[in-house]
Short mmCIF file of C-alpha atoms and ligand atoms in Angstrom, two decimals:
data_model
loop_
_atom_site.label_atom_id
_atom_site.label_comp_id
_atom_site.label_asym_id
_atom_site.label_seq_id
_atom_site.Cartn_x
_atom_site.Cartn_y
_atom_site.Cartn_z
CA MET Z 62 6.59 72.28 -23.44
CA ILE Z 63 2.90 71.47 -23.18
CA ILE Z 64 0.58 72.47 -26.03
CA PRO Z 65 -2.89 73.05 -24.56
CA TYR Z 66 -6.07 72.84 -26.67
CA SER Z 67 -6.64 76.53 -25.98
CA LYS Z 68 -5.16 79.41 -24.03
CA GLN Z 69 -5.70 83.12 -23.37
CA SER Z 70 -3.53 85.72 -25.07
CA ILE Z 71 -2.50 88.43 -22.58
CA SER Z 72 -0.35 91.37 -23.68
CA LYS Z 73 1.44 94.19 -21.87
CA SER Z 74 -1.41 96.55 -22.78
CA ASP Z 75 -3.89 94.21 -21.03
CA ILE Z 76 -1.76 94.21 -17.88
CA LYS Z 77 -1.44 98.01 -18.01
CA ALA Z 78 -5.21 98.41 -18.40
CA VAL Z 79 -5.94 96.20 -15.38
CA THR Z 80 -3.27 97.71 -13.11
CA LYS Z 81 -4.59 101.19 -13.94
CA VAL Z 82 -7.95 100.16 -12.51
CA LEU Z 83 -6.24 98.79 -9.38
CA ARG Z 84 -4.93 102.32 -8.74
CA SER Z 85 -8.33 103.93 -9.38
CA ASP Z 86 -11.37 104.51 -7.13
CA TYR Z 87 -13.52 101.74 -8.62
CA LEU Z 88 -12.78 98.05 -8.25
CA THR Z 89 -16.37 96.83 -8.45
CA GLN Z 90 -18.77 97.63 -11.31
CA GLY Z 91 -17.99 101.16 -12.46
CA PRO Z 92 -17.04 103.23 -15.51
CA LYS Z 93 -14.95 100.50 -17.16
CA VAL Z 94 -17.84 98.04 -17.18
CA LEU Z 95 -20.08 100.72 -18.71
CA GLU Z 96 -17.43 101.49 -21.34
CA PHE Z 97 -17.02 97.78 -22.10
CA GLU Z 98 -20.79 97.43 -22.56
CA ASN Z 99 -20.84 100.40 -24.94
CA ARG Z 100 -17.95 98.99 -26.94
CA ILE Z 101 -19.61 95.60 -27.25
CA ASN Z 102 -22.78 97.35 -28.52
CA LYS Z 103 -20.72 99.14 -31.12
CA PHE Z 104 -18.86 95.97 -32.11
CA VAL Z 105 -21.83 93.63 -32.56
CA LYS Z 106 -24.36 96.39 -33.39
CA SER Z 107 -26.78 95.80 -30.54
CA ARG Z 108 -28.74 98.53 -28.71
CA PHE Z 109 -28.09 97.29 -25.16
CA SER Z 110 -25.46 95.23 -23.36
CA VAL Z 111 -25.47 94.01 -19.78
CA ALA Z 112 -22.12 92.71 -18.52
CA VAL Z 113 -22.18 89.93 -15.93
CA ASN Z 114 -19.69 87.75 -14.05
CA SER Z 115 -20.06 84.73 -16.41
CA ALA Z 116 -22.04 83.49 -19.39
CA THR Z 117 -23.73 81.08 -16.96
CA SER Z 118 -25.11 84.07 -15.01
CA GLY Z 119 -26.05 85.75 -18.30
CA LEU Z 120 -28.03 82.71 -19.45
CA HIS Z 121 -29.79 82.51 -16.09
CA LEU Z 122 -30.78 86.19 -16.17
CA ALA Z 123 -31.86 85.98 -19.83
CA CYS Z 124 -34.23 83.09 -18.95
CA LEU Z 125 -35.62 85.01 -15.99
CA ALA Z 126 -36.07 88.17 -18.06
CA LEU Z 127 -38.24 86.18 -20.49
CA GLY Z 128 -40.31 84.91 -17.57
CA LEU Z 129 -39.22 81.25 -17.68
CA LYS Z 130 -40.75 79.41 -14.74
CA LYS Z 131 -41.88 76.11 -13.28
CA GLY Z 132 -43.85 74.06 -15.79
CA ASP Z 133 -42.25 75.70 -18.85
CA TRP Z 134 -39.98 73.87 -21.30
CA LEU Z 135 -36.54 75.02 -22.40
CA TRP Z 136 -34.82 73.27 -25.30
CA THR Z 137 -31.14 73.46 -26.17
CA SER Z 138 -28.47 71.59 -28.11
CA VAL Z 139 -27.36 68.23 -26.75
CA ASN Z 140 -23.84 69.17 -27.93
CA SER Z 141 -23.00 71.88 -25.42
CA PHE Z 142 -21.59 72.68 -22.04
CA VAL Z 143 -24.05 71.97 -19.23
CA ALA Z 144 -24.58 75.71 -18.57
CA SER Z 145 -26.75 75.95 -21.73
CA ALA Z 146 -29.31 73.68 -20.02
CA ASN Z 147 -28.70 74.43 -16.33
CA CYS Z 148 -30.08 77.96 -16.78
CA GLY Z 149 -33.51 76.46 -17.44
CA LEU Z 150 -33.36 74.26 -14.35
CA TYR Z 151 -32.40 77.29 -12.19
CA CYS Z 152 -35.80 78.76 -13.17
CA GLY Z 153 -37.67 75.54 -12.38
CA ALA Z 154 -38.32 74.75 -16.07
CA LYS Z 155 -38.05 71.33 -17.72
CA ILE Z 156 -35.28 70.61 -20.21
CA ASP Z 157 -35.34 68.85 -23.54
CA LEU Z 158 -32.31 68.37 -25.77
CA LEU Z 159 -31.98 68.69 -29.54
CA ASP Z 160 -29.94 66.46 -31.82
CA ILE Z 161 -27.33 68.04 -34.07
CA ASP Z 162 -26.78 68.40 -37.79
CA ILE Z 163 -23.84 66.16 -38.68
CA ASN Z 164 -22.58 68.79 -41.13
CA ASP Z 165 -22.10 71.73 -38.75
CA TYR Z 166 -22.60 70.18 -35.27
CA ASN Z 167 -25.24 72.80 -34.39
CA ILE Z 168 -28.90 71.95 -33.82
CA SER Z 169 -30.50 70.25 -36.81
CA ILE Z 170 -33.28 72.37 -38.28
CA ASN Z 171 -35.12 69.38 -39.79
CA LEU Z 172 -35.11 67.46 -36.53
CA LEU Z 173 -36.07 70.59 -34.59
CA GLU Z 174 -39.09 71.12 -36.84
CA LYS Z 175 -40.19 67.50 -36.40
CA LYS Z 176 -39.83 67.74 -32.64
CA LEU Z 177 -41.81 71.00 -32.53
CA GLU Z 178 -44.63 69.44 -34.53
CA GLU Z 179 -44.73 66.50 -32.10
CA ALA Z 180 -44.61 68.84 -29.09
CA LYS Z 181 -47.49 70.87 -30.49
CA LYS Z 182 -49.65 67.74 -30.58
CA ASN Z 183 -48.75 66.95 -26.98
CA ASN Z 184 -49.08 70.52 -25.72
CA LYS Z 185 -45.43 70.59 -24.73
CA LEU Z 186 -44.04 73.38 -26.89
CA PRO Z 187 -40.98 75.12 -25.45
CA LYS Z 188 -41.12 78.67 -24.11
CA ILE Z 189 -37.44 79.21 -24.91
CA ILE Z 190 -34.95 77.60 -27.30
CA ILE Z 191 -31.24 78.21 -26.80
CA PRO Z 192 -29.28 77.54 -29.99
CA VAL Z 193 -25.55 77.21 -29.31
CA HIS Z 194 -23.09 78.54 -31.91
CA PHE Z 195 -20.84 75.55 -31.36
CA ALA Z 196 -17.08 76.05 -31.77
CA GLY Z 197 -17.66 79.58 -33.12
CA ARG Z 198 -19.74 78.48 -36.10
CA PRO Z 199 -23.09 80.29 -36.28
CA CYS Z 200 -26.33 78.30 -36.22
CA LYS Z 201 -28.91 78.64 -39.00
CA MET Z 202 -30.58 81.53 -37.21
CA ARG Z 203 -32.95 82.60 -39.99
CA GLU Z 204 -34.52 79.12 -40.01
CA ILE Z 205 -34.76 78.95 -36.22
CA PHE Z 206 -36.34 82.41 -36.20
CA ARG Z 207 -38.90 81.27 -38.80
CA LEU Z 208 -39.83 78.33 -36.56
CA SER Z 209 -40.06 80.62 -33.51
CA LYS Z 210 -42.81 82.58 -35.27
CA LYS Z 211 -44.69 79.41 -36.20
CA TYR Z 212 -44.41 77.71 -32.79
CA HIS Z 213 -44.28 80.80 -30.57
CA PHE Z 214 -41.06 80.34 -28.64
CA LYS Z 215 -38.40 82.88 -27.69
CA ILE Z 216 -34.75 82.56 -28.68
CA ILE Z 217 -31.68 83.16 -26.52
CA GLU Z 218 -28.47 82.62 -28.49
CA ASP Z 219 -25.70 80.93 -26.51
CA ALA Z 220 -22.79 82.64 -28.28
CA SER Z 221 -20.23 81.74 -25.62
CA HIS Z 222 -17.94 80.59 -28.47
CA ALA Z 223 -18.92 83.12 -31.08
CA LEU Z 224 -17.91 86.73 -30.37
CA GLY Z 225 -16.91 88.10 -33.78
CA ALA Z 226 -18.62 85.37 -35.84
CA LYS Z 227 -20.92 86.53 -38.65
CA ILE Z 228 -23.87 85.35 -40.73
CA ASN Z 229 -24.23 87.16 -44.07
CA ASN Z 230 -21.78 89.75 -42.83
CA LYS Z 231 -23.88 90.51 -39.71
CA LYS Z 232 -22.30 89.87 -36.34
CA ILE Z 233 -23.69 87.38 -33.86
CA GLY Z 234 -24.94 89.49 -30.94
CA ALA Z 235 -26.86 91.96 -33.11
CA CYS Z 236 -29.93 89.88 -32.14
CA ASN Z 237 -31.44 90.03 -35.61
CA PHE Z 238 -33.08 86.65 -34.97
CA SER Z 239 -33.31 86.45 -31.18
CA SER Z 240 -34.42 88.21 -28.00
CA MET Z 241 -30.95 88.11 -26.45
CA THR Z 242 -27.44 86.82 -27.08
CA VAL Z 243 -25.03 85.66 -24.37
CA PHE Z 244 -21.23 85.69 -24.70
CA SER Z 245 -18.58 84.17 -22.41
CA PHE Z 246 -15.19 85.69 -21.60
CA HIS Z 247 -13.73 82.66 -19.84
CA PRO Z 248 -9.96 82.44 -20.65
CA VAL Z 249 -10.26 79.91 -23.49
CA LYS Z 250 -12.88 82.00 -25.31
CA ASN Z 251 -12.27 84.49 -28.14
CA ILE Z 252 -11.51 87.30 -25.70
CA THR Z 253 -11.20 87.02 -21.94
CA THR Z 254 -12.04 89.01 -18.83
CA ALA Z 255 -10.78 86.08 -16.65
CA GLU Z 256 -14.36 85.21 -15.68
CA GLY Z 257 -17.16 87.15 -17.32
CA GLY Z 258 -20.00 87.32 -19.78
CA ILE Z 259 -22.36 89.75 -21.44
CA VAL Z 260 -25.96 89.73 -22.65
CA THR Z 261 -26.85 91.81 -25.71
CA THR Z 262 -30.38 92.76 -26.76
CA ASN Z 263 -32.30 95.37 -28.74
CA ASN Z 264 -35.20 95.32 -26.28
CA LYS Z 265 -35.17 98.10 -23.65
CA PHE Z 266 -37.55 96.27 -21.30
CA LEU Z 267 -35.34 93.16 -21.29
CA ALA Z 268 -32.17 95.25 -20.83
CA ASN Z 269 -33.65 96.99 -17.77
CA LYS Z 270 -34.83 93.71 -16.32
CA LEU Z 271 -31.34 92.18 -16.79
CA LYS Z 272 -29.72 95.19 -15.10
CA ILE Z 273 -31.99 94.99 -12.07
CA LEU Z 274 -31.64 91.20 -11.74
CA ARG Z 275 -27.83 91.33 -11.96
CA THR Z 276 -27.73 93.44 -8.82
CA HIS Z 277 -30.02 91.83 -6.23
CA GLY Z 278 -33.23 93.05 -7.90
CA ILE Z 279 -32.39 96.57 -6.79
CA ASN Z 280 -33.57 99.67 -8.63
CA LYS Z 281 -31.63 102.91 -8.09
CA ASN Z 282 -33.52 104.96 -10.67
CA LYS Z 283 -35.31 107.53 -8.48
CA LYS Z 284 -37.89 108.24 -11.20
CA LYS Z 285 -39.17 104.69 -10.88
CA PHE Z 286 -39.32 104.46 -7.05
CA LEU Z 287 -42.51 103.01 -5.64
CA THR Z 288 -41.85 104.66 -2.25
CA LYS Z 289 -43.30 108.17 -1.90
CA ASN Z 290 -40.90 110.97 -0.80
CA PRO Z 291 -37.84 108.72 -0.38
CA PRO Z 292 -34.85 110.06 1.60
CA PRO Z 293 -31.68 110.87 -0.46
CA TRP Z 294 -29.88 107.60 0.41
CA PHE Z 295 -32.79 105.43 -0.72
CA PHE Z 296 -32.90 102.57 -3.19
CA GLU Z 297 -35.45 99.83 -3.62
CA GLN Z 298 -35.37 96.08 -4.06
CA VAL Z 299 -38.21 95.39 -6.49
CA ASP Z 300 -37.44 91.83 -7.57
CA LEU Z 301 -35.43 88.84 -6.32
CA GLY Z 302 -32.08 89.22 -8.08
CA PHE Z 303 -28.46 88.15 -7.64
CA ASN Z 304 -24.98 89.56 -7.37
CA TYR Z 305 -23.93 88.70 -10.94
CA ARG Z 306 -21.97 91.90 -11.58
CA MET Z 307 -18.80 92.17 -13.61
CA ASN Z 308 -16.11 94.26 -11.88
CA ASP Z 309 -14.03 97.10 -13.35
CA LEU Z 310 -10.81 95.03 -13.46
CA GLU Z 311 -12.63 92.60 -15.74
CA GLY Z 312 -14.25 95.45 -17.69
CA ALA Z 313 -10.85 97.06 -18.35
CA LEU Z 314 -9.40 93.72 -19.48
CA GLY Z 315 -12.39 93.23 -21.78
CA ILE Z 316 -11.91 96.67 -23.39
CA SER Z 317 -8.23 96.00 -23.96
CA GLN Z 318 -8.89 92.50 -25.36
CA LEU Z 319 -11.67 93.71 -27.65
CA VAL Z 320 -9.17 95.94 -29.49
CA LYS Z 321 -7.37 92.74 -30.55
CA LEU Z 322 -10.41 90.61 -31.38
CA ASN Z 323 -10.29 91.06 -35.16
CA PHE Z 324 -6.63 90.06 -35.10
CA PHE Z 325 -7.44 87.02 -32.91
CA ILE Z 326 -10.16 85.90 -35.34
CA LYS Z 327 -7.83 86.34 -38.29
CA LYS Z 328 -5.21 84.20 -36.53
CA ARG Z 329 -7.76 81.52 -35.66
CA ASN Z 330 -8.87 81.40 -39.31
CA GLN Z 331 -5.26 81.16 -40.47
CA ILE Z 332 -4.66 78.23 -38.11
CA ALA Z 333 -7.88 76.55 -39.29
CA ASN Z 334 -6.83 76.97 -42.94
CA PHE Z 335 -3.39 75.55 -42.14
CA TYR Z 336 -4.98 72.47 -40.55
CA GLN Z 337 -7.43 72.15 -43.48
CA LYS Z 338 -4.56 72.18 -45.97
CA LYS Z 339 -2.19 69.87 -44.10
CA LEU Z 340 -4.71 67.30 -42.89
CA LYS Z 341 -6.85 66.85 -45.99
CA ASP Z 342 -5.33 63.48 -46.91
CA LEU Z 343 -5.77 61.88 -43.48
CA PRO Z 344 -8.80 59.74 -42.57
CA ILE Z 345 -10.43 62.57 -40.64
CA ILE Z 346 -13.44 64.79 -41.27
CA LEU Z 347 -12.53 68.47 -41.02
CA PRO Z 348 -14.99 71.27 -40.14
CA SER Z 349 -17.15 72.04 -43.18
CA LYS Z 350 -17.18 75.49 -44.71
CA ASP Z 351 -20.00 77.84 -45.67
CA LYS Z 352 -19.39 81.00 -47.67
CA ASN Z 353 -22.22 82.87 -45.91
CA ILE Z 354 -20.67 82.65 -42.46
CA LEU Z 355 -17.55 83.79 -40.69
CA ASN Z 356 -16.53 81.02 -38.31
CA CYS Z 357 -14.39 82.38 -35.49
CA TYR Z 358 -13.02 78.91 -34.64
CA HIS Z 359 -13.15 78.95 -30.87
CA LEU Z 360 -12.52 75.21 -31.32
CA PHE Z 361 -11.27 73.07 -34.19
CA PRO Z 362 -13.21 69.78 -33.98
CA ILE Z 363 -12.04 66.92 -36.21
CA ARG Z 364 -13.75 63.54 -36.59
CA ILE Z 365 -11.93 60.28 -37.04
CA ASN Z 366 -13.25 58.65 -40.18
CA ILE Z 367 -12.19 55.05 -39.53
CA GLU Z 368 -14.18 52.10 -38.31
CA ASN Z 369 -13.87 51.75 -34.57
CA SER Z 370 -13.39 55.50 -34.28
CA LYS Z 371 -14.12 55.45 -30.53
CA LYS Z 372 -11.18 53.15 -29.83
CA ILE Z 373 -8.88 54.96 -32.27
CA ARG Z 374 -9.81 58.35 -30.77
CA LEU Z 375 -8.87 57.14 -27.30
CA LYS Z 376 -5.54 55.85 -28.63
CA LEU Z 377 -4.87 59.16 -30.37
CA PHE Z 378 -5.82 61.12 -27.23
CA ASN Z 379 -3.31 59.14 -25.15
CA PHE Z 380 -0.67 59.25 -27.89
CA PHE Z 381 -0.91 63.06 -27.99
CA LYS Z 382 -0.78 63.23 -24.19
CA LYS Z 383 2.53 61.35 -24.18
CA LYS Z 384 3.85 63.96 -26.61
CA ASN Z 385 2.65 66.78 -24.31
CA ILE Z 386 -0.16 67.77 -26.67
CA PHE Z 387 -3.31 68.22 -24.61
CA VAL Z 388 -6.23 67.83 -26.99
CA ASN Z 389 -9.81 67.76 -25.69
CA VAL Z 390 -13.27 66.42 -26.55
CA HIS Z 391 -16.18 68.86 -26.91
CA TYR Z 392 -18.62 68.14 -25.50
CA ILE Z 393 -19.50 65.34 -23.17
CA PRO Z 394 -23.16 65.31 -24.30
CA ILE Z 395 -25.40 66.96 -21.72
CA HIS Z 396 -27.49 63.82 -21.15
CA TYR Z 397 -24.36 61.71 -20.46
CA HIS Z 398 -23.88 63.59 -17.18
CA PRO Z 399 -25.49 61.60 -14.34
CA TYR Z 400 -27.54 64.63 -13.24
CA TYR Z 401 -29.27 64.74 -16.64
CA ALA Z 402 -29.17 61.00 -17.36
CA LYS Z 403 -31.57 60.39 -14.48
CA MET Z 404 -34.15 62.63 -16.23
CA GLY Z 405 -34.75 59.78 -18.68
CA PHE Z 406 -33.02 60.93 -21.89
CA LYS Z 407 -32.37 58.01 -24.26
CA ARG Z 408 -29.09 57.88 -26.18
CA LYS Z 409 -30.80 56.31 -29.19
CA ASP Z 410 -32.85 59.50 -29.60
CA TYR Z 411 -29.69 61.35 -30.66
CA PRO Z 412 -28.24 59.37 -33.60
CA ASN Z 413 -26.26 62.25 -35.13
CA LEU Z 414 -24.78 63.20 -31.79
CA GLU Z 415 -23.79 59.56 -31.14
CA LYS Z 416 -21.95 59.43 -34.47
CA TYR Z 417 -20.27 62.75 -33.71
CA TYR Z 418 -19.35 62.12 -30.08
CA GLY Z 419 -17.94 58.71 -30.93
CA SER Z 420 -15.31 60.20 -33.22
CA VAL Z 421 -14.62 63.84 -32.33
CA MET Z 422 -11.55 65.54 -30.92
CA SER Z 423 -10.64 69.25 -30.60
CA LEU Z 424 -7.19 70.08 -31.94
CA PRO Z 425 -5.28 72.97 -30.31
CA ILE Z 426 -6.25 76.39 -31.66
CA PHE Z 427 -5.47 79.75 -30.05
CA PRO Z 428 -3.92 83.02 -31.30
CA ASP Z 429 -0.48 82.54 -29.69
CA ILE Z 430 0.12 78.99 -30.91
CA LYS Z 431 3.45 78.81 -32.75
CA LYS Z 432 3.97 77.47 -36.25
CA THR Z 433 6.44 74.92 -34.84
CA GLN Z 434 3.75 73.72 -32.44
CA LEU Z 435 1.24 73.35 -35.28
CA GLU Z 436 3.82 71.45 -37.30
CA LYS Z 437 4.45 69.16 -34.33
CA ILE Z 438 0.72 68.39 -34.07
CA ILE Z 439 0.50 67.67 -37.80
CA LYS Z 440 3.62 65.52 -37.71
CA TYR Z 441 2.25 63.33 -34.92
CA LEU Z 442 -1.15 63.06 -36.60
CA LYS Z 443 0.56 61.78 -39.74
CA ILE Z 444 2.67 59.30 -37.76
CA PHE Z 445 -0.41 58.08 -35.90
CA PHE Z 446 -2.54 57.59 -39.02
CA LYS Z 447 0.24 55.72 -40.80
CA LYS Z 448 -0.40 52.99 -38.25
CA HIS Z 449 -4.18 53.42 -38.23
CA LYS Z 450 -5.48 53.36 -41.76
CA LYS Z 451 -9.05 52.83 -42.95
C1 LIG C 597 -21.53 76.78 -24.87
C2 LIG C 597 -21.22 77.35 -23.52
N1 LIG C 597 -22.21 77.93 -22.83
C3 LIG C 597 -21.98 78.48 -21.62
C4 LIG C 597 -20.75 78.43 -21.03
C5 LIG C 597 -20.53 79.03 -19.68
O1 LIG C 597 -19.62 80.07 -19.73
P1 LIG C 597 -19.01 80.71 -18.42
O2 LIG C 597 -17.83 79.89 -18.04
O3 LIG C 597 -18.61 82.11 -18.83
O4 LIG C 597 -20.06 80.72 -17.39
C6 LIG C 597 -19.70 77.82 -21.71
C7 LIG C 597 -18.36 77.73 -21.10
O5 LIG C 597 -17.53 76.92 -21.40
C8 LIG C 597 -19.93 77.26 -22.98
O6 LIG C 597 -18.96 76.66 -23.67
#
C-alpha cells in the first residue's frame, strides 16, 4: 500500500453532512456557507469571515480589497506555493521575494528589515507583504507588524497551512497583526472542503468589499442601491468581481471537518513528536521548536545534514518511492519556476533558501497515518542512513 505525504481524513459524519445538503434546496452558496463562516469566526476569534472557492481566490480578493494595483509592489516568501505571489500579479502589481530564516523556514525578519530599508531609499516600498505560515508554523507576526507600522505596508497572512496554529495562545486568523488572513481547505490541508478557502478579518469595510468581489461585484443590499426606486427584483453590479463563491456542499463538509480539527492537530503533533524522538540520532535536521507557538504540522520538513545533501536527497526520494512511500519537497522556490525566473530573480540573493531547498524533504504526516506506516518510514530512513553517513 502506498503511503502518501498527506491525505484528507473523511468520516461517515462528513459524508452524511454533504449528502444532507444534496437533498436540500441549496447547492450553491446558502445557509451552510454562512454557518461555516460563523463557526470559523468563533474558532479563530475573528469578527468577519468570507468563504471562497480556494485560498488562491481568497488571496486575490484580499489584494483587491486593499487596493493593490499596477505599479504597486507585493512581497512574499520565496518558500511558498506560487499562489502566494500570483495574487499580486493578478492585480497588475510587481512581485519581490523574501529569503527565509534557516531556523523556522518562514521569512527572515532581519533580512526583511534590511530589504525594507533599501527599498525606502529607492522609493520601492511594498504596499502589501504576505507572510506565509509555512508547514503550519506561525511567522513572527509581532515583528512583521512592527515593521508594517514603520514602513507603511499592509499585511495579508497566507495561513493556507495554519488553521488551528497559535502564537502566544492566540489563533492564527484572529488578525491581531494583519488586515486579513487566508486559509486553504484543499484536501491535504488541516481540514478540507475539497476545494475551498476563507478570508478572515476584523475590518467591516474589507469584509463587505470581499463579499461583493466574490460574487461578480454585485450588491444585493437594497439600502445601499445607487438606483432610485428600484423594482423588487433589482440588484446592482457596483464593481468588477468574480464568481469565487464556496457552495453549500463544501460549507457543510467544512462544518463537519471543523468539529474534528482539534483532534487532527493533536494527532499531527503526536506524529511530529514520534518522528522527533525516533529520528534524533540520524544526520537530519528536524523542525525546531518554540514554546510560544502551537505548530499544527501541515507538513513535516526534514533537512539532510550531510555533505552533498542534494544528491543524497534525490537518492532517498527514489529509495522511498521504490518502497511505495511518496515523500515530497516543499516548495520548489517561486523564482525557480520559468514564469518567475524570467523576471530576473537571482538565486544568489536567497542564500538561506538555497541551503534549505538543497536538503529538504517532507515526510508523510496526516491524521489517519497508521503507527505501522510510521514505523516503516523510520525503518527505511535508518537503513538508508546506515549507508549514507556524514
Ligand atoms: C502556501 C499556500 N498558499 C496558497 C495555496 C493555494 O491554496 P488553494 O489550493 O486553496 O487555492 C496553497 C496551496 O497549496 C499553499 O500551500
